[in-house]
mmCIF file of C-alpha atoms in Angstrom:
data_model
loop_
_atom_site.group_PDB
_atom_site.id
_atom_site.type_symbol
_atom_site.label_atom_id
_atom_site.label_comp_id
_atom_site.label_asym_id
_atom_site.label_seq_id
_atom_site.Cartn_x
_atom_site.Cartn_y
_atom_site.Cartn_z
ATOM 1 C CA MET A 303 -24.209 -53.506 -29.406
ATOM 2 C CA PRO A 304 -24.858 -50.070 -27.814
ATOM 3 C CA ALA A 305 -28.151 -49.678 -25.986
ATOM 4 C CA ARG A 306 -30.698 -47.402 -27.691
ATOM 5 C CA THR A 307 -31.520 -44.493 -25.438
ATOM 6 C CA GLY A 308 -32.945 -41.976 -27.858
ATOM 7 C CA PHE A 309 -29.573 -40.226 -28.265
ATOM 8 C CA THR A 310 -29.051 -40.546 -32.012
ATOM 9 C CA ARG A 311 -25.518 -39.138 -32.187
ATOM 10 C CA ASN A 312 -22.241 -39.770 -30.437
ATOM 11 C CA LEU A 313 -22.121 -37.029 -27.807
ATOM 12 C CA LEU A 314 -18.765 -38.040 -26.317
ATOM 13 C CA ARG A 315 -15.668 -35.909 -26.736
ATOM 14 C CA PRO A 316 -13.047 -37.367 -29.119
ATOM 15 C CA THR A 317 -10.015 -38.849 -27.388
ATOM 16 C CA THR A 318 -7.511 -37.617 -29.975
ATOM 17 C CA GLY A 319 -6.984 -34.455 -31.988
ATOM 18 C CA GLU A 320 -7.616 -30.833 -31.109
ATOM 19 C CA GLU A 321 -11.241 -31.393 -30.096
ATOM 20 C CA SER A 322 -10.103 -33.729 -27.323
ATOM 21 C CA HIS A 323 -8.769 -30.840 -25.270
ATOM 22 C CA ARG A 324 -10.127 -27.627 -26.831
ATOM 23 C CA VAL A 325 -12.126 -25.337 -24.559
ATOM 24 C CA THR A 326 -15.231 -24.321 -26.508
ATOM 25 C CA PHE A 327 -17.076 -21.010 -26.563
ATOM 26 C CA VAL A 328 -20.161 -22.550 -24.970
ATOM 27 C CA GLU A 329 -18.056 -23.557 -21.959
ATOM 28 C CA LEU A 330 -16.843 -19.960 -21.635
ATOM 29 C CA PHE A 331 -20.449 -18.800 -22.027
ATOM 30 C CA PHE A 332 -21.442 -21.182 -19.213
ATOM 31 C CA ASP A 333 -18.770 -19.606 -16.986
ATOM 32 C CA LEU A 334 -20.535 -16.217 -17.100
ATOM 33 C CA VAL A 335 -23.006 -17.444 -14.496
ATOM 34 C CA PHE A 336 -20.142 -18.063 -12.119
ATOM 35 C CA VAL A 337 -18.836 -14.510 -12.514
ATOM 36 C CA PHE A 338 -22.179 -13.546 -10.981
ATOM 37 C CA ALA A 339 -21.901 -16.275 -8.336
ATOM 38 C CA ILE A 340 -18.447 -15.145 -7.142
ATOM 39 C CA THR A 341 -19.655 -11.531 -7.022
ATOM 40 C CA GLN A 342 -22.643 -12.565 -4.926
ATOM 41 C CA LEU A 343 -20.424 -14.490 -2.526
ATOM 42 C CA SER A 344 -18.025 -11.582 -2.056
ATOM 43 C CA HIS A 345 -20.770 -9.020 -1.524
ATOM 44 C CA SER A 346 -22.540 -11.301 0.937
ATOM 45 C CA LEU A 347 -19.465 -11.333 3.180
ATOM 46 C CA ILE A 348 -18.742 -7.639 2.619
ATOM 47 C CA ALA A 349 -22.249 -6.745 3.795
ATOM 48 C CA GLU A 350 -21.848 -8.764 6.992
ATOM 49 C CA PRO A 351 -18.213 -9.637 7.842
ATOM 50 C CA THR A 352 -18.988 -11.765 10.921
ATOM 51 C CA PRO A 353 -17.705 -15.237 11.863
ATOM 52 C CA LEU A 354 -21.177 -16.722 11.312
ATOM 53 C CA ARG A 355 -21.496 -15.155 7.873
ATOM 54 C CA PHE A 356 -17.993 -16.336 7.018
ATOM 55 C CA ALA A 357 -19.006 -19.913 7.862
ATOM 56 C CA GLU A 358 -22.141 -19.566 5.748
ATOM 57 C CA VAL A 359 -20.193 -18.173 2.794
ATOM 58 C CA LEU A 360 -17.707 -21.056 3.050
ATOM 59 C CA ILE A 361 -20.578 -23.513 2.615
ATOM 60 C CA LEU A 362 -21.910 -21.549 -0.359
ATOM 61 C CA VAL A 363 -18.432 -21.339 -1.930
ATOM 62 C CA GLY A 364 -18.184 -25.109 -1.620
ATOM 63 C CA ALA A 365 -21.523 -25.636 -3.339
ATOM 64 C CA VAL A 366 -20.692 -23.191 -6.142
ATOM 65 C CA TRP A 367 -17.322 -24.846 -6.675
ATOM 66 C CA TRP A 368 -18.793 -28.357 -6.903
ATOM 67 C CA ALA A 369 -21.473 -27.156 -9.316
ATOM 68 C CA TRP A 370 -18.762 -25.736 -11.573
ATOM 69 C CA VAL A 371 -16.083 -28.423 -11.290
ATOM 70 C CA ASP A 372 -18.535 -31.306 -11.704
ATOM 71 C CA THR A 373 -19.750 -29.653 -14.903
ATOM 72 C CA THR A 374 -16.129 -29.343 -16.040
ATOM 73 C CA TRP A 375 -15.640 -33.088 -15.562
ATOM 74 C CA ILE A 376 -18.763 -33.836 -17.589
ATOM 75 C CA ALA A 377 -17.775 -31.373 -20.323
ATOM 76 C CA ASN A 378 -14.408 -33.130 -20.437
ATOM 77 C CA TRP A 379 -16.172 -36.392 -21.275
ATOM 78 C CA LEU A 380 -18.870 -34.938 -23.532
ATOM 79 C CA ASN A 381 -18.426 -32.985 -26.756
ATOM 80 C CA PRO A 382 -19.691 -29.390 -26.440
ATOM 81 C CA ALA A 383 -19.562 -29.100 -30.227
ATOM 82 C CA ARG A 384 -22.733 -31.229 -30.337
ATOM 83 C CA GLY A 385 -26.007 -29.330 -30.187
ATOM 84 C CA ALA A 386 -27.477 -31.538 -27.461
ATOM 85 C CA VAL A 387 -24.470 -30.968 -25.179
ATOM 86 C CA ARG A 388 -24.663 -27.231 -25.804
ATOM 87 C CA GLY A 389 -28.320 -27.330 -24.887
ATOM 88 C CA MET A 390 -27.503 -29.203 -21.694
ATOM 89 C CA LEU A 391 -24.911 -26.568 -20.707
ATOM 90 C CA ILE A 392 -27.356 -23.741 -21.389
ATOM 91 C CA VAL A 393 -29.977 -25.408 -19.184
ATOM 92 C CA LEU A 394 -27.313 -25.704 -16.479
ATOM 93 C CA MET A 395 -26.645 -21.981 -16.898
ATOM 94 C CA LEU A 396 -30.279 -21.274 -16.057
ATOM 95 C CA PHE A 397 -30.103 -23.431 -12.937
ATOM 96 C CA GLY A 398 -26.806 -21.736 -12.041
ATOM 97 C CA LEU A 399 -28.356 -18.303 -12.458
ATOM 98 C CA LEU A 400 -31.189 -19.241 -10.112
ATOM 99 C CA MET A 401 -28.721 -20.664 -7.600
ATOM 100 C CA SER A 402 -26.499 -17.567 -7.754
ATOM 101 C CA SER A 403 -29.428 -15.168 -7.398
ATOM 102 C CA ALA A 404 -30.367 -16.865 -4.122
ATOM 103 C CA ILE A 405 -26.897 -16.580 -2.537
ATOM 104 C CA PRO A 406 -27.491 -13.370 -0.498
ATOM 105 C CA GLU A 407 -30.579 -14.916 1.141
ATOM 106 C CA ALA A 408 -29.555 -18.565 1.029
ATOM 107 C CA PHE A 409 -29.592 -18.647 4.840
ATOM 108 C CA ALA A 410 -32.774 -16.620 5.009
ATOM 109 C CA GLY A 411 -35.888 -16.909 2.845
ATOM 110 C CA LYS A 412 -34.349 -18.307 -0.348
ATOM 111 C CA GLY A 413 -32.618 -21.401 0.950
ATOM 112 C CA TRP A 414 -35.100 -23.605 -0.895
ATOM 113 C CA LEU A 415 -34.295 -21.879 -4.210
ATOM 114 C CA PHE A 416 -30.537 -22.212 -3.752
ATOM 115 C CA ALA A 417 -30.777 -25.894 -2.812
ATOM 116 C CA THR A 418 -33.294 -26.846 -5.487
ATOM 117 C CA ALA A 419 -31.326 -25.157 -8.282
ATOM 118 C CA PHE A 420 -28.046 -26.717 -7.099
ATOM 119 C CA VAL A 421 -29.528 -30.215 -6.917
ATOM 120 C CA ALA A 422 -31.158 -29.762 -10.325
ATOM 121 C CA MET A 423 -27.726 -28.952 -11.782
ATOM 122 C CA GLN A 424 -26.122 -31.991 -10.214
ATOM 123 C CA LEU A 425 -28.773 -34.523 -11.208
ATOM 124 C CA SER A 426 -29.638 -33.268 -14.698
ATOM 125 C CA ARG A 427 -25.984 -33.108 -15.745
ATOM 126 C CA THR A 428 -25.117 -36.612 -14.608
ATOM 127 C CA THR A 429 -28.327 -38.118 -15.972
ATOM 128 C CA PHE A 430 -27.501 -36.638 -19.378
ATOM 129 C CA ALA A 431 -23.978 -38.116 -19.162
ATOM 130 C CA PHE A 432 -25.385 -41.534 -18.220
ATOM 131 C CA PHE A 433 -27.467 -41.772 -21.396
ATOM 132 C CA SER A 434 -24.578 -40.416 -23.476
ATOM 133 C CA PHE A 435 -22.264 -43.192 -22.265
ATOM 134 C CA LEU A 436 -24.959 -45.852 -22.515
ATOM 135 C CA GLU A 437 -25.718 -44.949 -26.131
ATOM 136 C CA GLN A 438 -22.088 -45.630 -27.079
ATOM 137 C CA GLY A 439 -21.871 -48.918 -25.204
ATOM 138 C CA ARG A 440 -19.532 -47.493 -22.566
ATOM 139 C CA SER A 441 -21.097 -49.550 -19.786
ATOM 140 C CA ALA A 442 -18.237 -49.077 -17.294
ATOM 141 C CA ASN A 443 -18.460 -45.287 -17.636
ATOM 142 C CA ALA A 444 -22.256 -45.411 -17.452
ATOM 143 C CA LEU A 445 -22.047 -47.458 -14.249
ATOM 144 C CA ASN A 446 -19.593 -44.924 -12.844
ATOM 145 C CA VAL A 447 -22.165 -42.192 -13.486
ATOM 146 C CA VAL A 448 -24.882 -44.296 -11.817
ATOM 147 C CA ARG A 449 -22.773 -44.357 -8.648
ATOM 148 C CA ILE A 450 -22.387 -40.584 -8.861
ATOM 149 C CA ILE A 451 -26.142 -40.132 -9.311
ATOM 150 C CA ILE A 452 -26.811 -42.237 -6.203
ATOM 151 C CA TRP A 453 -24.498 -40.013 -4.170
ATOM 152 C CA TYR A 454 -26.183 -36.904 -5.606
ATOM 153 C CA VAL A 455 -29.615 -38.226 -4.671
ATOM 154 C CA VAL A 456 -28.458 -38.688 -1.072
ATOM 155 C CA SER A 457 -26.715 -35.313 -0.809
ATOM 156 C CA GLY A 458 -29.490 -33.605 -2.785
ATOM 157 C CA THR A 459 -32.129 -34.820 -0.369
ATOM 158 C CA ILE A 460 -30.149 -33.262 2.467
ATOM 159 C CA TRP A 461 -29.547 -29.999 0.543
ATOM 160 C CA ILE A 462 -33.279 -29.585 -0.129
ATOM 161 C CA THR A 463 -34.224 -30.584 3.415
ATOM 162 C CA GLY A 464 -31.881 -27.876 4.673
ATOM 163 C CA GLY A 465 -33.324 -25.374 2.210
ATOM 164 C CA PHE A 466 -36.747 -25.713 3.831
ATOM 165 C CA ALA A 467 -35.432 -25.918 7.405
ATOM 166 C CA GLU A 468 -35.204 -23.038 9.835
ATOM 167 C CA PRO A 469 -32.138 -20.821 9.217
ATOM 168 C CA GLU A 470 -30.605 -21.818 12.575
ATOM 169 C CA GLN A 471 -30.706 -25.492 11.590
ATOM 170 C CA ARG A 472 -29.866 -24.980 7.916
ATOM 171 C CA ILE A 473 -26.164 -24.391 8.399
ATOM 172 C CA TRP A 474 -25.685 -27.752 10.146
ATOM 173 C CA ILE A 475 -27.791 -29.659 7.631
ATOM 174 C CA TRP A 476 -25.882 -28.110 4.723
ATOM 175 C CA VAL A 477 -22.533 -28.890 6.355
ATOM 176 C CA ILE A 478 -23.530 -32.561 6.166
ATOM 177 C CA ALA A 479 -24.656 -32.192 2.546
ATOM 178 C CA LEU A 480 -21.418 -30.450 1.568
ATOM 179 C CA ALA A 481 -19.365 -33.091 3.380
ATOM 180 C CA ILE A 482 -21.039 -35.765 1.239
ATOM 181 C CA GLU A 483 -20.261 -33.760 -1.926
ATOM 182 C CA CYS A 484 -16.610 -33.495 -0.880
ATOM 183 C CA THR A 485 -16.299 -37.143 0.169
ATOM 184 C CA GLY A 486 -17.720 -38.611 -3.047
ATOM 185 C CA PRO A 487 -14.679 -38.296 -5.350
ATOM 186 C CA ALA A 488 -12.257 -39.328 -2.601
ATOM 187 C CA ALA A 489 -14.371 -42.447 -1.944
ATOM 188 C CA ARG A 490 -14.656 -43.014 -5.700
ATOM 189 C CA PHE A 491 -18.421 -42.892 -5.159
ATOM 190 C CA TRP A 492 -18.508 -46.247 -3.367
ATOM 191 C CA VAL A 493 -22.003 -47.744 -3.265
ATOM 192 C CA PRO A 494 -22.973 -50.894 -1.316
ATOM 193 C CA GLY A 495 -23.225 -53.808 -3.701
ATOM 194 C CA MET A 496 -21.611 -51.847 -6.522
ATOM 195 C CA GLY A 497 -18.209 -51.064 -5.066
ATOM 196 C CA LYS A 498 -16.000 -48.150 -6.130
ATOM 197 C CA SER A 499 -15.650 -46.580 -9.542
ATOM 198 C CA PRO A 500 -12.557 -47.930 -11.368
ATOM 199 C CA MET A 501 -9.989 -45.183 -11.911
ATOM 200 C CA GLU A 502 -9.889 -45.900 -15.649
ATOM 201 C CA THR A 503 -13.434 -44.536 -15.891
ATOM 202 C CA TRP A 504 -12.127 -41.207 -14.557
ATOM 203 C CA GLU A 505 -9.647 -40.548 -17.354
ATOM 204 C CA VAL A 506 -9.823 -37.000 -18.686
ATOM 205 C CA SER A 507 -8.063 -34.681 -21.123
ATOM 206 C CA GLY A 508 -5.455 -33.165 -18.841
ATOM 207 C CA GLU A 509 -4.916 -30.100 -21.013
ATOM 208 C CA HIS A 510 -8.639 -29.354 -21.051
ATOM 209 C CA MET A 511 -8.976 -29.776 -17.291
ATOM 210 C CA ALA A 512 -5.948 -27.578 -16.564
ATOM 211 C CA GLU A 513 -7.159 -24.809 -18.865
ATOM 212 C CA ARG A 514 -10.698 -24.872 -17.462
ATOM 213 C CA VAL A 515 -9.499 -24.522 -13.864
ATOM 214 C CA GLY A 516 -7.123 -21.735 -14.903
ATOM 215 C CA LEU A 517 -10.029 -19.919 -16.523
ATOM 216 C CA PHE A 518 -12.074 -20.226 -13.325
ATOM 217 C CA PHE A 519 -9.235 -18.554 -11.415
ATOM 218 C CA ILE A 520 -9.293 -15.749 -13.992
ATOM 219 C CA ILE A 521 -13.035 -15.376 -13.324
ATOM 220 C CA ALA A 522 -12.451 -15.165 -9.572
ATOM 221 C CA LEU A 523 -9.553 -12.703 -9.933
ATOM 222 C CA GLY A 524 -11.614 -10.662 -12.372
ATOM 223 C CA GLU A 525 -14.375 -10.416 -9.794
ATOM 224 C CA SER A 526 -11.805 -8.995 -7.381
ATOM 225 C CA ILE A 527 -11.012 -6.284 -9.928
ATOM 226 C CA ILE A 528 -14.747 -5.571 -10.322
ATOM 227 C CA VAL A 529 -15.196 -5.162 -6.562
ATOM 228 C CA THR A 530 -12.167 -2.882 -6.322
ATOM 229 C CA GLY A 531 -13.238 -0.683 -9.222
ATOM 230 C CA SER A 532 -16.858 -0.471 -8.063
ATOM 231 C CA VAL A 533 -15.993 0.622 -4.536
ATOM 232 C CA PHE A 534 -13.330 3.094 -5.693
ATOM 233 C CA SER A 535 -15.669 4.705 -8.249
ATOM 234 C CA ALA A 536 -18.304 5.303 -5.582
ATOM 235 C CA GLN A 537 -15.928 7.293 -3.334
ATOM 236 C CA PRO A 538 -14.535 10.826 -3.500
ATOM 237 C CA VAL A 539 -11.038 11.026 -4.990
ATOM 238 C CA SER A 540 -8.360 11.042 -2.264
ATOM 239 C CA TRP A 541 -4.756 9.980 -1.824
ATOM 240 C CA GLU A 542 -5.696 7.201 0.586
ATOM 241 C CA GLY A 543 -8.269 5.956 -1.931
ATOM 242 C CA PHE A 544 -5.586 5.823 -4.617
ATOM 243 C CA ALA A 545 -3.228 4.024 -2.237
ATOM 244 C CA ALA A 546 -5.910 1.467 -1.372
ATOM 245 C CA LEU A 547 -6.784 0.976 -5.046
ATOM 246 C CA LEU A 548 -3.124 0.443 -5.913
ATOM 247 C CA ALA A 549 -2.698 -2.007 -3.035
ATOM 248 C CA ALA A 550 -5.716 -4.005 -4.208
ATOM 249 C CA PHE A 551 -4.502 -4.021 -7.809
ATOM 250 C CA VAL A 552 -0.965 -5.072 -6.858
ATOM 251 C CA GLY A 553 -2.335 -7.804 -4.612
ATOM 252 C CA THR A 554 -4.473 -9.209 -7.436
ATOM 253 C CA VAL A 555 -1.487 -9.201 -9.804
ATOM 254 C CA LEU A 556 0.621 -11.035 -7.219
ATOM 255 C CA LEU A 557 -2.055 -13.713 -6.773
ATOM 256 C CA TRP A 558 -2.151 -14.109 -10.551
ATOM 257 C CA LEU A 559 1.641 -14.486 -10.721
ATOM 258 C CA LEU A 560 1.720 -17.085 -7.954
ATOM 259 C CA TYR A 561 -0.314 -19.474 -10.092
ATOM 260 C CA PHE A 562 0.071 -18.391 -13.699
ATOM 261 C CA ALA A 563 3.760 -17.458 -13.848
ATOM 262 C CA HIS A 564 4.883 -21.097 -13.761
ATOM 263 C CA GLY A 565 2.410 -23.267 -11.860
ATOM 264 C CA GLU A 566 -0.318 -23.402 -14.510
ATOM 265 C CA ARG A 567 2.097 -24.518 -17.251
ATOM 266 C CA SER A 568 3.731 -27.095 -15.006
ATOM 267 C CA GLY A 569 0.366 -28.524 -14.013
ATOM 268 C CA SER A 570 -0.868 -28.726 -17.603
ATOM 269 C CA ALA A 571 2.310 -30.461 -18.778
ATOM 270 C CA TYR A 572 2.302 -32.842 -15.802
ATOM 271 C CA ILE A 573 -1.262 -34.088 -16.206
ATOM 272 C CA ALA A 574 -1.005 -34.212 -20.020
ATOM 273 C CA GLY A 575 1.960 -36.570 -19.739
ATOM 274 C CA ALA A 576 0.575 -38.714 -16.919
ATOM 275 C CA GLU A 577 -0.616 -42.284 -17.395
ATOM 276 C CA THR A 578 -3.506 -41.858 -14.932
ATOM 277 C CA SER A 579 -4.940 -38.406 -15.566
ATOM 278 C CA GLY A 580 -8.108 -39.106 -13.585
ATOM 279 C CA ARG A 581 -6.285 -39.646 -10.295
ATOM 280 C CA ILE A 582 -4.268 -36.433 -10.749
ATOM 281 C CA ALA A 583 -7.309 -34.423 -11.816
ATOM 282 C CA ARG A 584 -9.205 -35.581 -8.735
ATOM 283 C CA ALA A 585 -6.663 -34.057 -6.341
ATOM 284 C CA THR A 586 -4.965 -31.318 -8.342
ATOM 285 C CA TYR A 587 -7.928 -29.870 -10.201
ATOM 286 C CA THR A 588 -10.865 -30.838 -7.988
ATOM 287 C CA TYR A 589 -9.923 -30.518 -4.323
ATOM 288 C CA ILE A 590 -6.923 -28.179 -4.155
ATOM 289 C CA PRO A 591 -8.338 -25.287 -6.247
ATOM 290 C CA ILE A 592 -11.170 -24.670 -3.794
ATOM 291 C CA LEU A 593 -8.590 -23.320 -1.324
ATOM 292 C CA MET A 594 -7.394 -20.828 -3.909
ATOM 293 C CA VAL A 595 -10.948 -19.770 -4.740
ATOM 294 C CA ILE A 596 -11.650 -19.155 -1.032
ATOM 295 C CA GLY A 597 -8.431 -17.142 -0.832
ATOM 296 C CA ILE A 598 -9.434 -14.992 -3.811
ATOM 297 C CA VAL A 599 -12.933 -14.347 -2.411
ATOM 298 C CA LEU A 600 -11.494 -13.308 0.958
ATOM 299 C CA THR A 601 -8.932 -11.086 -0.755
ATOM 300 C CA ALA A 602 -11.715 -9.321 -2.671
ATOM 301 C CA VAL A 603 -13.580 -8.773 0.596
ATOM 302 C CA GLY A 604 -10.416 -7.454 2.243
ATOM 303 C CA ASP A 605 -9.824 -5.035 -0.642
ATOM 304 C CA ASP A 606 -13.345 -3.664 -0.219
ATOM 305 C CA LEU A 607 -12.894 -3.211 3.526
ATOM 306 C CA VAL A 608 -9.617 -1.336 2.995
ATOM 307 C CA LEU A 609 -11.108 0.893 0.290
ATOM 308 C CA ALA A 610 -14.098 1.720 2.494
ATOM 309 C CA HIS A 611 -12.072 2.334 5.687
ATOM 310 C CA PRO A 612 -8.344 2.665 4.849
ATOM 311 C CA PHE A 613 -7.477 3.996 8.311
ATOM 312 C CA GLY A 614 -9.727 1.632 10.241
ATOM 313 C CA HIS A 615 -10.904 2.696 13.658
ATOM 314 C CA HIS A 616 -8.548 5.181 15.324
ATOM 315 C CA GLY A 617 -5.720 4.144 13.026
ATOM 316 C CA GLN A 618 -5.949 0.461 13.949
ATOM 317 C CA THR A 619 -7.151 -2.710 12.237
ATOM 318 C CA ASP A 620 -9.790 -4.752 14.010
ATOM 319 C CA ALA A 621 -9.295 -8.516 14.309
ATOM 320 C CA ALA A 622 -11.997 -9.455 11.783
ATOM 321 C CA THR A 623 -10.580 -7.201 9.063
ATOM 322 C CA ALA A 624 -7.044 -8.395 9.799
ATOM 323 C CA ALA A 625 -8.137 -12.031 9.566
ATOM 324 C CA VAL A 626 -9.759 -11.432 6.171
ATOM 325 C CA ILE A 627 -6.784 -9.523 4.730
ATOM 326 C CA THR A 628 -4.050 -11.878 5.923
ATOM 327 C CA GLY A 629 -6.145 -15.045 5.856
ATOM 328 C CA GLY A 630 -7.148 -14.659 2.207
ATOM 329 C CA ALA A 631 -3.515 -14.383 1.123
ATOM 330 C CA ALA A 632 -2.407 -17.241 3.391
ATOM 331 C CA ILE A 633 -5.124 -19.638 2.187
ATOM 332 C CA TYR A 634 -4.343 -18.842 -1.455
ATOM 333 C CA LEU A 635 -0.615 -19.289 -0.869
ATOM 334 C CA PHE A 636 -1.234 -22.622 0.859
ATOM 335 C CA GLY A 637 -3.374 -23.710 -2.089
ATOM 336 C CA THR A 638 -0.627 -22.877 -4.594
ATOM 337 C CA THR A 639 1.866 -24.755 -2.406
ATOM 338 C CA LEU A 640 -0.277 -27.897 -2.476
ATOM 339 C CA PHE A 641 -0.897 -27.478 -6.195
ATOM 340 C CA LYS A 642 2.790 -27.225 -7.104
ATOM 341 C CA ARG A 643 3.568 -30.215 -4.892
ATOM 342 C CA SER A 644 0.780 -32.269 -6.473
ATOM 343 C CA VAL A 645 2.180 -31.772 -9.987
ATOM 344 C CA GLY A 646 5.561 -33.208 -9.152
ATOM 345 C CA GLY A 647 7.294 -30.231 -7.575
ATOM 346 C CA PRO A 648 8.953 -30.158 -4.145
ATOM 347 C CA TRP A 649 7.538 -28.626 -1.021
ATOM 348 C CA LEU A 650 8.440 -24.967 -1.567
ATOM 349 C CA LEU A 651 10.048 -23.599 1.575
ATOM 350 C CA THR A 652 9.540 -20.012 0.466
ATOM 351 C CA HIS A 653 5.780 -20.557 0.171
ATOM 352 C CA LEU A 654 5.608 -22.176 3.597
ATOM 353 C CA LEU A 655 7.696 -19.385 5.141
ATOM 354 C CA GLY A 656 5.428 -16.890 3.406
ATOM 355 C CA ILE A 657 2.444 -18.408 5.206
ATOM 356 C CA VAL A 658 4.318 -18.106 8.508
ATOM 357 C CA ALA A 659 5.174 -14.494 7.704
ATOM 358 C CA LEU A 660 1.508 -13.732 7.008
ATOM 359 C CA GLY A 661 0.672 -15.210 10.400
ATOM 360 C CA LEU A 662 3.181 -12.837 12.016
ATOM 361 C CA VAL A 663 1.695 -9.918 10.096
ATOM 362 C CA PHE A 664 -1.709 -10.849 11.524
ATOM 363 C CA LEU A 665 -0.292 -10.751 15.052
ATOM 364 C CA VAL A 666 0.891 -7.150 14.638
ATOM 365 C CA ALA A 667 -2.163 -6.042 12.647
ATOM 366 C CA GLY A 668 -3.619 -4.145 15.588
ATOM 367 C CA LEU A 669 -0.628 -1.784 15.535
ATOM 368 C CA VAL A 670 -1.270 -0.525 11.994
ATOM 369 C CA ASN A 671 -4.227 0.607 9.917
ATOM 370 C CA PRO A 672 -5.818 -1.578 7.195
ATOM 371 C CA LEU A 673 -4.059 0.317 4.388
ATOM 372 C CA VAL A 674 -0.621 -0.361 5.857
ATOM 373 C CA LEU A 675 -1.622 -3.935 6.637
ATOM 374 C CA THR A 676 -2.601 -4.742 3.060
ATOM 375 C CA TRP A 677 0.710 -3.333 1.802
ATOM 376 C CA LEU A 678 2.580 -5.523 4.320
ATOM 377 C CA VAL A 679 0.713 -8.552 2.952
ATOM 378 C CA ASN A 680 1.681 -7.500 -0.576
ATOM 379 C CA VAL A 681 5.331 -7.280 0.434
ATOM 380 C CA VAL A 682 5.237 -10.863 1.727
ATOM 381 C CA LEU A 683 3.611 -12.094 -1.491
ATOM 382 C CA LEU A 684 6.083 -10.113 -3.600
ATOM 383 C CA VAL A 685 9.043 -11.731 -1.849
ATOM 384 C CA VAL A 686 7.538 -15.181 -2.502
ATOM 385 C CA VAL A 687 6.925 -14.345 -6.176
ATOM 386 C CA VAL A 688 10.460 -12.985 -6.684
ATOM 387 C CA ILE A 689 12.115 -16.004 -5.057
ATOM 388 C CA ASP A 690 9.840 -18.341 -7.029
ATOM 389 C CA GLU A 691 10.905 -16.637 -10.271
ATOM 390 C CA TRP A 692 14.567 -16.857 -9.282
ATOM 391 C CA ARG A 693 14.212 -20.550 -8.468
ATOM 392 C CA TYR A 694 12.479 -21.231 -11.770
ATOM 393 C CA ARG A 695 15.164 -19.449 -13.781
ATOM 394 C CA ARG A 696 17.851 -21.466 -12.001
ATOM 395 C CA LEU A 697 16.061 -24.710 -12.848
ATOM 396 C CA VAL A 698 15.637 -23.696 -16.486
ATOM 397 C CA GLY A 699 19.296 -22.685 -16.676
ATOM 398 C CA ALA A 700 20.416 -25.981 -15.137
ATOM 399 C CA ASP A 701 18.297 -27.946 -17.627
ATOM 400 C CA ALA A 702 19.759 -25.963 -20.527
ATOM 401 C CA LEU A 703 23.310 -26.718 -19.359
ATOM 402 C CA ARG A 704 22.557 -30.442 -19.171
ATOM 403 C CA LEU A 705 21.314 -30.397 -22.751
ATOM 404 C CA GLU A 706 24.451 -28.716 -24.080
#
């Protein structure tokens, strides 16, 4: 008989029917906070494009990603159509808003606010899920959540300790905290005396998970458009401004095509038809996407730098700007390569060669200005997209011939 926890209704998501995989409006409403978070991350790096700030932003990107993706896992298990679950997501929005507002000064005077809000999201969400599972007699799932809570208590203690530490020490303390966050799913939240979480307790609706991650990419790409439009609107009209705007727009479209032209559909179909969706979701929709998010954030920063200074200094591109422009595209391309491999595809030689080509573009970046450099990066991405489309059409044609 299910334990009585005070939860009077079944708050778990149905396992069959449309509600088992439908993305609800409250989930999309929850995502609005992360539009703000991505904007804050981009502007933080734009304001201070230094190696130290880049390292700090990487840590913050990691925290923001885990706050979002962990909520996506919970919303996959719970039913957002229930009022209590909606209320939980709205409370998480408030914590997320506080966390996002602290991003620009997370390594200054607001580290405590960032850490406290992040930890509050992690613990309140999982505690709610624990009682939801317990109410329905799902003891194995409830025990899985207990393991997760234990890990969050450990990492949360370190996050908050870092939030109150001196800024010079904070980065190292938060690296440890983020490492624990990243290690948890891979270790299946192993706890002494309790062991690892069984993979059957990780089962998810593959269609829901795939759509949610795709929507997060849309958020990140949309933020890139916002940055581009905002910077362009604040400048006098000029031909180089138009050229930089067009380069930024084309680059965003190419990033969209690299994932959404074929990869998103393949991933959704692959996980929906898999026998162990939890194992696939852990790698394909939890770890790999963070590379693509980092790539998008860096691309947005690069677009801003090009719009602000299209000709660079004396017609040349400095190393930091070149690293942002080429590195963002390379990291994103590497992420899409891993993603397509993880959903049953082969290692795509064109993607790997594209990464090599971007490395070569970086080496000659000092010979050209940032505007030319960003167009060279777009050419590399365009070649990869065109070959990817050609390969896909060949595969579809071959499948059609076999069916005839």
